[in-house]
Coordinates of C-alpha atoms and ligand atoms in Angstrom, one line a residue:
M1 CA 150.4 90.6 138.5
K2 CA 150.4 91.6 134.8
K3 CA 148.9 88.3 134.0
M4 CA 146.2 88.8 136.6
R5 CA 145.3 92.2 135.2
F6 CA 145.1 90.7 131.8
I7 CA 142.8 88.0 133.0
I8 CA 140.5 90.5 134.6
F9 CA 140.6 92.6 131.5
A10 CA 139.8 89.7 129.3
L11 CA 137.0 88.5 131.6
S12 CA 135.4 92.0 131.7
A13 CA 135.7 92.3 128.0
F14 CA 134.0 88.9 127.6
I15 CA 131.2 89.8 130.0
L16 CA 130.6 93.2 128.2
T17 CA 130.5 91.6 124.8
S18 CA 128.3 88.8 125.9
L19 CA 126.0 91.4 127.5
S20 CA 125.7 93.5 124.4
A21 CA 125.5 90.4 122.2
A22 CA 122.3 89.1 123.8
P23 CA 119.9 88.6 121.0
T24 CA 116.4 90.2 121.1
I25 CA 113.6 87.7 121.3
L26 CA 110.6 88.1 119.1
E27 CA 107.6 85.8 119.8
V28 CA 105.1 85.0 117.1
E29 CA 102.0 84.4 119.2
Y30 CA 98.2 84.6 119.5
K31 CA 96.4 87.6 120.7
D32 CA 92.7 88.4 121.3
V33 CA 90.8 91.1 119.6
T34 CA 87.1 91.9 120.1
V35 CA 85.2 92.9 117.0
D36 CA 81.4 93.5 117.1
G37 CA 81.3 92.0 120.6
K38 CA 82.9 88.7 119.5
T39 CA 86.4 88.0 120.9
V40 CA 88.6 86.0 118.5
K41 CA 92.2 84.9 118.2
V42 CA 94.5 86.7 115.8
A43 CA 98.3 86.8 115.9
T44 CA 101.1 89.3 116.6
I45 CA 104.9 89.5 116.9
E46 CA 106.0 90.8 120.3
Q47 CA 109.1 90.9 122.6
P48 CA 108.7 89.2 126.0
D49 CA 108.2 92.6 127.6
G50 CA 105.2 93.2 125.4
T51 CA 106.9 95.6 122.9
W52 CA 105.2 95.2 119.6
G53 CA 107.8 94.6 116.9
Y54 CA 111.4 95.8 116.8
Y55 CA 113.1 99.2 117.4
G56 CA 116.8 99.6 116.4
E57 CA 119.3 102.2 115.6
K58 CA 121.0 102.9 112.2
G59 CA 124.4 101.2 112.2
G60 CA 123.4 98.7 114.9
E61 CA 123.1 95.0 114.5
F62 CA 119.8 93.2 114.1
D63 CA 120.4 90.1 116.2
V64 CA 117.0 88.5 116.8
I65 CA 115.7 85.0 117.7
V66 CA 112.2 84.5 116.4
K67 CA 110.2 82.0 118.5
N68 CA 107.2 80.4 116.9
K69 CA 104.4 80.1 119.5
L70 CA 101.6 79.6 116.9
D71 CA 100.2 76.1 116.3
T72 CA 101.3 76.3 112.6
P73 CA 104.7 76.9 111.0
T74 CA 105.6 80.5 110.2
V75 CA 108.5 82.5 108.7
I76 CA 109.1 86.2 109.2
H77 CA 110.2 88.6 106.5
W78 CA 111.7 92.0 107.2
H79 CA 109.8 94.2 104.8
G80 CA 112.0 96.9 103.2
L81 CA 115.3 95.9 104.8
I82 CA 118.5 95.7 102.9
L83 CA 120.1 92.5 104.1
P84 CA 121.8 89.3 102.8
D85 CA 119.1 87.2 101.1
S86 CA 119.8 84.3 103.6
Q87 CA 118.2 86.6 106.3
D88 CA 115.2 87.7 104.2
G89 CA 112.8 85.1 105.7
V90 CA 111.1 83.5 102.7
S91 CA 110.6 79.8 103.2
G92 CA 111.4 77.6 100.3
V93 CA 113.4 80.3 98.6
T94 CA 116.0 81.9 100.9
Q95 CA 115.2 80.0 104.1
L96 CA 115.1 76.3 103.5
N97 CA 112.3 75.5 105.9
P98 CA 109.7 77.6 107.8
I99 CA 110.0 77.8 111.6
D100 CA 108.1 74.8 112.9
L101 CA 105.7 75.1 115.9
G102 CA 107.7 75.5 119.1
K103 CA 110.9 76.1 117.2
E104 CA 113.0 79.2 116.7
Y105 CA 115.3 80.8 114.1
H106 CA 118.2 83.2 114.6
Y107 CA 118.4 86.2 112.2
K108 CA 121.4 88.5 112.1
F109 CA 122.3 91.4 109.9
K110 CA 123.5 95.0 110.0
L111 CA 121.0 97.9 110.0
V112 CA 122.2 100.1 107.2
Q113 CA 119.0 102.1 106.8
S114 CA 116.8 104.2 109.0
G115 CA 113.1 104.8 108.9
T116 CA 109.8 103.0 109.1
Y117 CA 109.7 99.3 108.0
W118 CA 107.7 96.4 109.2
M119 CA 107.8 92.6 109.6
H120 CA 105.2 90.1 108.6
S121 CA 104.8 86.4 107.9
H122 CA 105.8 85.2 104.5
Y123 CA 104.2 81.9 105.0
G124 CA 100.8 81.0 103.5
M125 CA 98.3 83.8 104.0
Q126 CA 99.3 84.5 107.7
E127 CA 99.4 88.3 107.0
Q128 CA 95.6 88.2 107.0
E129 CA 95.8 86.6 110.5
L130 CA 97.9 89.7 111.5
V131 CA 101.3 88.0 111.9
E132 CA 102.9 91.4 111.7
A133 CA 104.6 94.2 113.6
P134 CA 106.5 97.5 113.1
F135 CA 110.2 97.5 112.4
I136 CA 111.5 101.0 113.3
I137 CA 115.1 102.2 112.8
T138 CA 115.8 105.5 114.4
T139 CA 118.6 108.1 114.1
A140 CA 119.8 110.8 116.6
D141 CA 117.2 113.3 115.1
D142 CA 114.3 111.1 116.3
K143 CA 114.7 112.4 119.8
D144 CA 113.1 115.6 118.6
Y145 CA 109.8 113.9 118.0
K146 CA 107.2 111.9 119.8
Q147 CA 107.1 108.6 117.9
V148 CA 103.7 107.2 117.0
V149 CA 103.2 104.0 114.9
V150 CA 100.0 103.8 113.0
M151 CA 99.5 100.4 111.4
F152 CA 96.3 99.8 109.4
Q153 CA 94.9 96.2 109.3
D154 CA 92.0 94.6 107.6
F155 CA 90.0 92.0 109.6
S156 CA 87.8 89.1 108.6
F157 CA 86.0 86.6 110.8
K158 CA 86.6 84.2 107.9
S159 CA 89.9 82.4 107.5
P160 CA 92.1 83.6 104.6
S161 CA 91.6 80.3 102.8
E162 CA 87.8 80.7 103.0
N163 CA 88.1 84.2 101.6
L164 CA 90.2 82.9 98.7
K165 CA 87.8 80.1 98.0
E166 CA 85.0 82.6 97.8
L167 CA 86.9 84.7 95.4
Q168 CA 87.7 81.7 93.2
S169 CA 84.0 80.6 93.2
Q170 CA 82.7 84.1 92.4
S171 CA 84.7 84.4 89.2
P172 CA 82.9 84.5 86.0
K173 CA 82.5 81.0 84.4
D174 CA 82.1 81.9 80.8
D175 CA 83.2 84.6 78.4
T176 CA 79.8 86.2 77.9
M177 CA 79.8 87.1 81.5
K178 CA 83.2 88.5 81.3
I179 CA 82.3 90.8 78.5
D180 CA 79.0 92.0 80.0
N181 CA 80.2 92.6 83.5
K182 CA 82.5 95.6 83.6
A183 CA 83.1 95.2 87.3
M184 CA 84.8 91.8 87.0
P185 CA 88.3 92.1 88.5
G186 CA 91.4 91.7 86.4
M187 CA 89.8 92.0 83.0
A188 CA 91.5 94.0 80.3
M189 CA 89.3 96.4 78.4
N190 CA 89.3 99.9 76.8
K191 CA 90.7 102.6 79.1
E192 CA 87.7 104.9 78.4
E193 CA 84.9 102.5 79.4
A194 CA 86.7 100.9 82.4
A195 CA 86.3 101.8 86.0
P196 CA 89.0 100.4 88.3
D197 CA 88.0 97.4 90.4
L198 CA 88.6 97.8 94.2
N199 CA 88.4 95.6 97.2
D200 CA 87.9 91.9 96.4
V201 CA 87.2 90.9 100.0
K202 CA 84.4 92.3 102.1
Y203 CA 86.0 92.8 105.5
D204 CA 84.2 92.7 108.9
A205 CA 86.3 95.5 110.3
F206 CA 89.4 97.7 109.8
L207 CA 91.8 98.0 112.8
T208 CA 94.6 100.3 113.7
N209 CA 97.3 98.8 115.9
Y210 CA 94.8 96.0 116.7
H211 CA 92.2 98.5 117.9
T212 CA 88.6 98.7 116.7
D213 CA 86.8 102.0 116.1
D214 CA 84.8 101.7 119.3
N215 CA 88.0 101.3 121.3
P216 CA 90.7 103.2 119.5
E217 CA 94.2 103.7 120.7
V218 CA 94.5 107.1 122.4
V219 CA 98.0 108.8 122.4
K220 CA 98.6 111.6 124.8
V221 CA 100.4 114.6 123.3
K222 CA 101.3 118.0 124.6
P223 CA 100.6 121.4 123.0
E224 CA 103.4 122.4 120.5
E225 CA 104.8 118.9 120.6
K226 CA 106.2 117.5 117.4
V227 CA 104.9 114.1 116.5
K228 CA 106.3 111.7 113.9
L229 CA 103.5 109.6 112.7
R230 CA 104.9 106.4 111.2
F231 CA 102.1 105.0 109.0
I232 CA 102.3 101.4 107.9
D233 CA 99.7 99.7 105.7
G234 CA 99.8 96.2 107.2
S235 CA 96.6 95.1 105.6
A236 CA 96.2 92.0 103.5
A237 CA 94.2 93.5 100.7
T238 CA 93.3 97.1 101.5
N239 CA 94.6 100.5 100.4
Y240 CA 93.9 103.8 102.3
W241 CA 93.5 107.5 102.1
V242 CA 95.0 108.9 105.3
T243 CA 93.8 112.1 106.9
L244 CA 95.3 114.1 109.8
G245 CA 92.2 115.3 111.7
G246 CA 92.6 118.8 110.3
L247 CA 96.3 119.1 111.1
K248 CA 98.8 120.0 108.4
G249 CA 101.7 117.6 108.2
Q250 CA 105.1 117.4 106.5
L251 CA 105.4 114.1 104.5
I252 CA 109.2 113.4 104.9
A253 CA 109.7 109.8 103.9
V254 CA 107.9 107.0 102.1
D255 CA 108.8 103.3 102.5
G256 CA 111.6 104.4 104.9
Q257 CA 113.3 106.6 102.3
S258 CA 113.6 110.4 102.7
V259 CA 111.8 112.6 100.2
K260 CA 111.9 116.4 99.8
P261 CA 109.3 117.3 102.4
I262 CA 105.8 118.3 101.1
E263 CA 102.9 119.8 103.1
V264 CA 100.0 117.4 103.3
E265 CA 96.5 117.1 104.9
K266 CA 95.8 113.8 103.2
I267 CA 98.1 111.1 101.8
Q268 CA 97.7 107.8 99.9
L269 CA 99.0 104.6 101.4
A270 CA 98.9 101.3 99.5
L271 CA 99.4 97.8 100.8
G272 CA 102.8 97.3 102.3
Q273 CA 103.8 100.9 102.0
R274 CA 104.9 103.3 104.8
A275 CA 104.8 107.1 105.2
D276 CA 106.4 109.3 107.8
V277 CA 104.5 112.5 108.5
I278 CA 105.5 115.2 111.1
V279 CA 102.6 117.1 112.7
T280 CA 102.9 119.8 115.4
I281 CA 100.2 119.9 118.0
P282 CA 98.7 123.4 118.2
K283 CA 99.3 125.7 121.2
E284 CA 95.8 125.4 122.3
G285 CA 96.0 121.6 122.4
G286 CA 93.0 119.7 121.2
T287 CA 92.1 116.2 120.0
Y288 CA 92.8 114.9 116.5
Q289 CA 91.6 111.8 114.7
I290 CA 94.3 110.3 112.5
L291 CA 92.4 108.2 110.1
G292 CA 92.8 105.7 107.3
Q293 CA 89.7 105.6 105.0
V294 CA 89.5 102.5 102.8
E295 CA 89.9 103.1 99.1
G296 CA 86.5 103.2 97.4
L297 CA 84.5 102.8 100.6
K298 CA 83.2 104.9 103.6
A299 CA 84.8 102.5 106.1
Q300 CA 87.6 104.1 108.3
T301 CA 89.9 103.3 111.2
G302 CA 92.6 105.2 113.1
I303 CA 94.0 106.5 116.3
I304 CA 93.4 109.6 118.5
L305 CA 96.0 112.1 119.5
T306 CA 94.8 114.2 122.4
A307 CA 96.2 117.0 124.6
E308 CA 93.2 116.8 126.9
A309 CA 93.8 115.8 130.5
K310 CA 91.0 113.3 130.5
A311 CA 91.8 110.9 127.6
E312 CA 88.8 108.5 127.8
G313 CA 85.6 107.8 126.0
F314 CA 86.9 108.5 122.5
K315 CA 85.4 106.6 119.5
I316 CA 85.9 106.7 115.8
E317 CA 82.9 106.7 113.5
T318 CA 83.1 103.4 111.5
E319 CA 82.0 105.3 108.4
A320 CA 82.9 108.6 106.8
S321 CA 80.1 110.6 105.1
E322 CA 81.4 109.8 101.6
A323 CA 83.2 107.0 99.9
T324 CA 86.8 107.8 98.8
P325 CA 87.9 107.5 95.1
A326 CA 90.5 105.0 94.0
L327 CA 94.1 105.8 94.7
N328 CA 96.0 107.3 91.8
Y329 CA 99.5 108.4 90.8
D330 CA 99.3 112.0 92.0
Q331 CA 101.4 111.5 95.1
D332 CA 104.2 109.7 93.2
F333 CA 104.4 112.6 90.8
L334 CA 104.7 115.0 93.7
L335 CA 107.4 113.1 95.6
H336 CA 111.1 113.5 94.9
S337 CA 113.8 111.4 96.5
L338 CA 116.8 112.9 98.2
D339 CA 119.0 110.1 97.1
K340 CA 120.3 109.2 93.7
L341 CA 120.9 106.0 91.8
L342 CA 124.6 105.1 91.2
P343 CA 125.9 107.0 88.1
E344 CA 128.5 104.5 86.8
L345 CA 126.5 101.3 86.2
S346 CA 125.6 99.8 82.9
T347 CA 121.9 99.1 82.5
D348 CA 119.8 96.0 81.8
T349 CA 116.1 96.2 81.0
V350 CA 113.6 93.8 82.4
R351 CA 109.9 93.7 81.3
V352 CA 107.2 92.6 83.7
K353 CA 103.6 92.0 82.6
L354 CA 100.9 91.8 85.2
S355 CA 97.8 89.9 84.0
G356 CA 94.9 87.8 85.3
D357 CA 92.8 84.9 84.4
M358 CA 89.4 85.6 86.0
D359 CA 87.7 82.4 85.2
K360 CA 89.9 80.8 87.8
Y361 CA 90.9 83.8 89.9
I362 CA 94.6 83.4 88.9
W363 CA 97.0 86.3 88.9
K364 CA 100.2 86.2 86.8
I365 CA 103.6 87.8 86.3
N366 CA 104.9 87.4 82.7
D367 CA 102.2 84.8 82.2
Q368 CA 103.6 82.6 85.0
V369 CA 101.8 81.5 88.1
W370 CA 103.8 80.9 91.3
P371 CA 105.3 78.5 92.1
D372 CA 105.6 77.4 88.5
I373 CA 108.0 80.2 87.5
T374 CA 111.4 80.8 86.0
P375 CA 113.1 83.5 87.9
I376 CA 114.1 86.8 86.3
K377 CA 117.8 86.6 86.0
V378 CA 120.0 89.7 86.0
K379 CA 123.8 90.2 86.6
Q380 CA 125.0 91.8 89.7
N381 CA 126.4 95.4 89.7
Q382 CA 124.1 96.6 86.9
R383 CA 121.3 99.2 86.9
I384 CA 118.1 97.3 86.4
V385 CA 115.4 99.2 84.5
M386 CA 112.2 97.4 85.1
I387 CA 109.2 98.2 83.0
I388 CA 106.0 97.1 84.7
D389 CA 102.9 96.8 82.6
N390 CA 99.6 96.3 84.4
E391 CA 97.1 94.8 81.9
T392 CA 94.4 94.2 84.5
M393 CA 91.6 96.2 86.0
M394 CA 93.0 96.1 89.5
S395 CA 95.9 98.0 91.0
H396 CA 98.8 95.8 92.2
P397 CA 101.1 96.9 95.0
M398 CA 104.3 95.4 93.7
H399 CA 107.0 94.7 96.3
L400 CA 110.6 94.0 95.7
H401 CA 112.6 92.4 98.5
G402 CA 116.1 93.5 99.5
Y403 CA 116.2 96.7 97.5
D404 CA 114.8 100.3 97.2
F405 CA 113.9 101.2 93.7
K406 CA 113.4 104.7 92.2
I407 CA 110.2 105.5 90.3
T408 CA 111.5 107.1 87.1
N409 CA 108.5 107.0 84.7
I410 CA 104.7 106.8 85.0
N411 CA 102.6 106.2 81.9
G412 CA 105.3 107.5 79.6
K413 CA 106.1 110.6 81.7
S414 CA 109.6 110.8 83.2
V415 CA 109.6 111.6 86.9
D416 CA 112.3 112.2 89.5
G417 CA 110.3 110.0 91.8
P418 CA 110.8 108.6 95.3
F419 CA 112.7 105.5 96.2
R420 CA 110.3 102.9 97.4
D421 CA 110.1 99.1 98.0
T422 CA 106.4 98.9 97.1
V423 CA 104.8 100.7 94.2
L424 CA 101.0 100.7 93.5
V425 CA 100.8 100.0 89.8
Q426 CA 97.4 101.3 88.7
P427 CA 95.1 99.4 86.4
M428 CA 96.0 99.5 82.7
S429 CA 99.1 101.5 83.3
T430 CA 102.9 101.3 83.0
V431 CA 105.5 102.2 85.6
I432 CA 109.2 102.2 85.2
I433 CA 111.3 101.5 88.3
Q434 CA 115.1 101.4 88.5
F435 CA 117.5 99.9 91.0
D436 CA 121.2 99.2 91.4
A437 CA 121.6 95.4 91.6
I438 CA 124.4 95.5 94.1
N439 CA 123.4 92.6 96.3
A440 CA 123.5 89.2 94.7
G441 CA 120.8 86.8 95.8
K442 CA 117.2 85.7 95.2
W443 CA 114.9 88.6 95.8
M444 CA 111.1 88.0 95.8
F445 CA 109.1 90.3 93.6
H446 CA 105.3 90.0 94.1
C447 CA 102.0 91.7 94.5
H448 CA 101.4 92.5 98.2
N449 CA 97.7 91.8 98.0
I450 CA 97.7 88.4 99.9
Y451 CA 95.0 86.9 97.6
H452 CA 96.7 87.9 94.4
M453 CA 99.9 86.6 95.8
A454 CA 98.3 83.3 96.9
A455 CA 96.7 83.1 93.4
G456 CA 100.0 83.3 91.6
M457 CA 101.3 86.9 91.4
M458 CA 104.8 86.2 92.7
T459 CA 108.2 85.5 91.2
Y460 CA 111.8 86.3 92.2
I461 CA 114.7 88.1 90.7
D462 CA 117.9 86.2 90.7
V463 CA 120.8 88.7 90.9
I464 CA 123.7 86.6 89.9
G465 CA 126.9 87.4 91.6
V466 CA 129.9 88.6 89.6
K467 CA 133.3 87.5 90.9
E468 CA 135.6 90.4 91.6
N469 CA 139.1 90.1 90.3
Ligands
CU1 CU1 97.7 92.4 92.9

């Protein structure tokens, strides 16, 4: 009898664990969007029930099978996640091969963070083809808010390789041209005479959550409801100014990391970055356009929040009345992290120079061009102080895999800045970031502008494991 009871117990335990252990499926697949009356194929990452991306809880296990339903290989990177480098999804560096067409790959790691992250292809220039989705990790507090993801995307009818070819052929062919033309990207010149250079690619549209301005996503809200807007810049080469339709919001986190809340009506969001903003819908209800306006242009995209009963017929103007200025460092000066770096570590300083060769549209880190690089080697369990010098006329959203880093100095000014995984390094400027190199492994460090990355601006940091006694 005892034996029988044990068998039943063992069986039910087995059934329970196998139930809870069923991996989530994420399918990388094609999807249609209609832009200017033309319907074209882009890509997305969805669960079989249509959920876009992944939603998990802090402390839970990320146990996911990625199925490639595209007609090309792919590999998916979990942007901003702290994980073993074997799970980081970078083919040729941490994952031997990409996921071939029709094949799948099993990723597994513990969710030690919470907040707004995202996932995207780290294969070729597939981000421009919108192989991307949100990756949201909630905590118990999140039940107090209506959760709304707002991912900005840039869209081109041309393939990313056609766009890159155009950029390469537009480059100045001789030095005279370089000196005469102040607008040439990437050129070093005097700070006084230089205007920053924005937007290499001329896009056909800007989308939010795959929606165009004439058919925006409409989210129903209630009067007095608290809404957590989870902004993600999932664009391939576009930075945004985000506005809240006249609402005042509390900016509570950037790149998934909590900051001391500040009141905002407008925020800056660079490529790859995220921002969590809480807004409260007024008592009288109303309709609010939550917009991202492209840096340096009038073009805008966004979603609609409405408390109206009849939620139809909304449109977003494709252009604002005025062009925005370039992004700047103001926001990073205002933001302060709630977390601290570890106090007890010895430090190691790493210098990173960002430069460009505009004759050939080549972008470099420490004069090296991916894949011909020697990795930056550091020892595990040290505080890494990374001094990033941008010697070009374009800003570069520099992204480090597997770590959050703290911004500690901007152009010589010490700051108690936020933790981030992507920092927009402004033209002709210097930023110091610091991180505790706790996790050994190979961690990509690159510009998140897909064209700069494809044109060489990528390397990796090899955090070399130290054996514990
Ligand atoms: Cu760049």
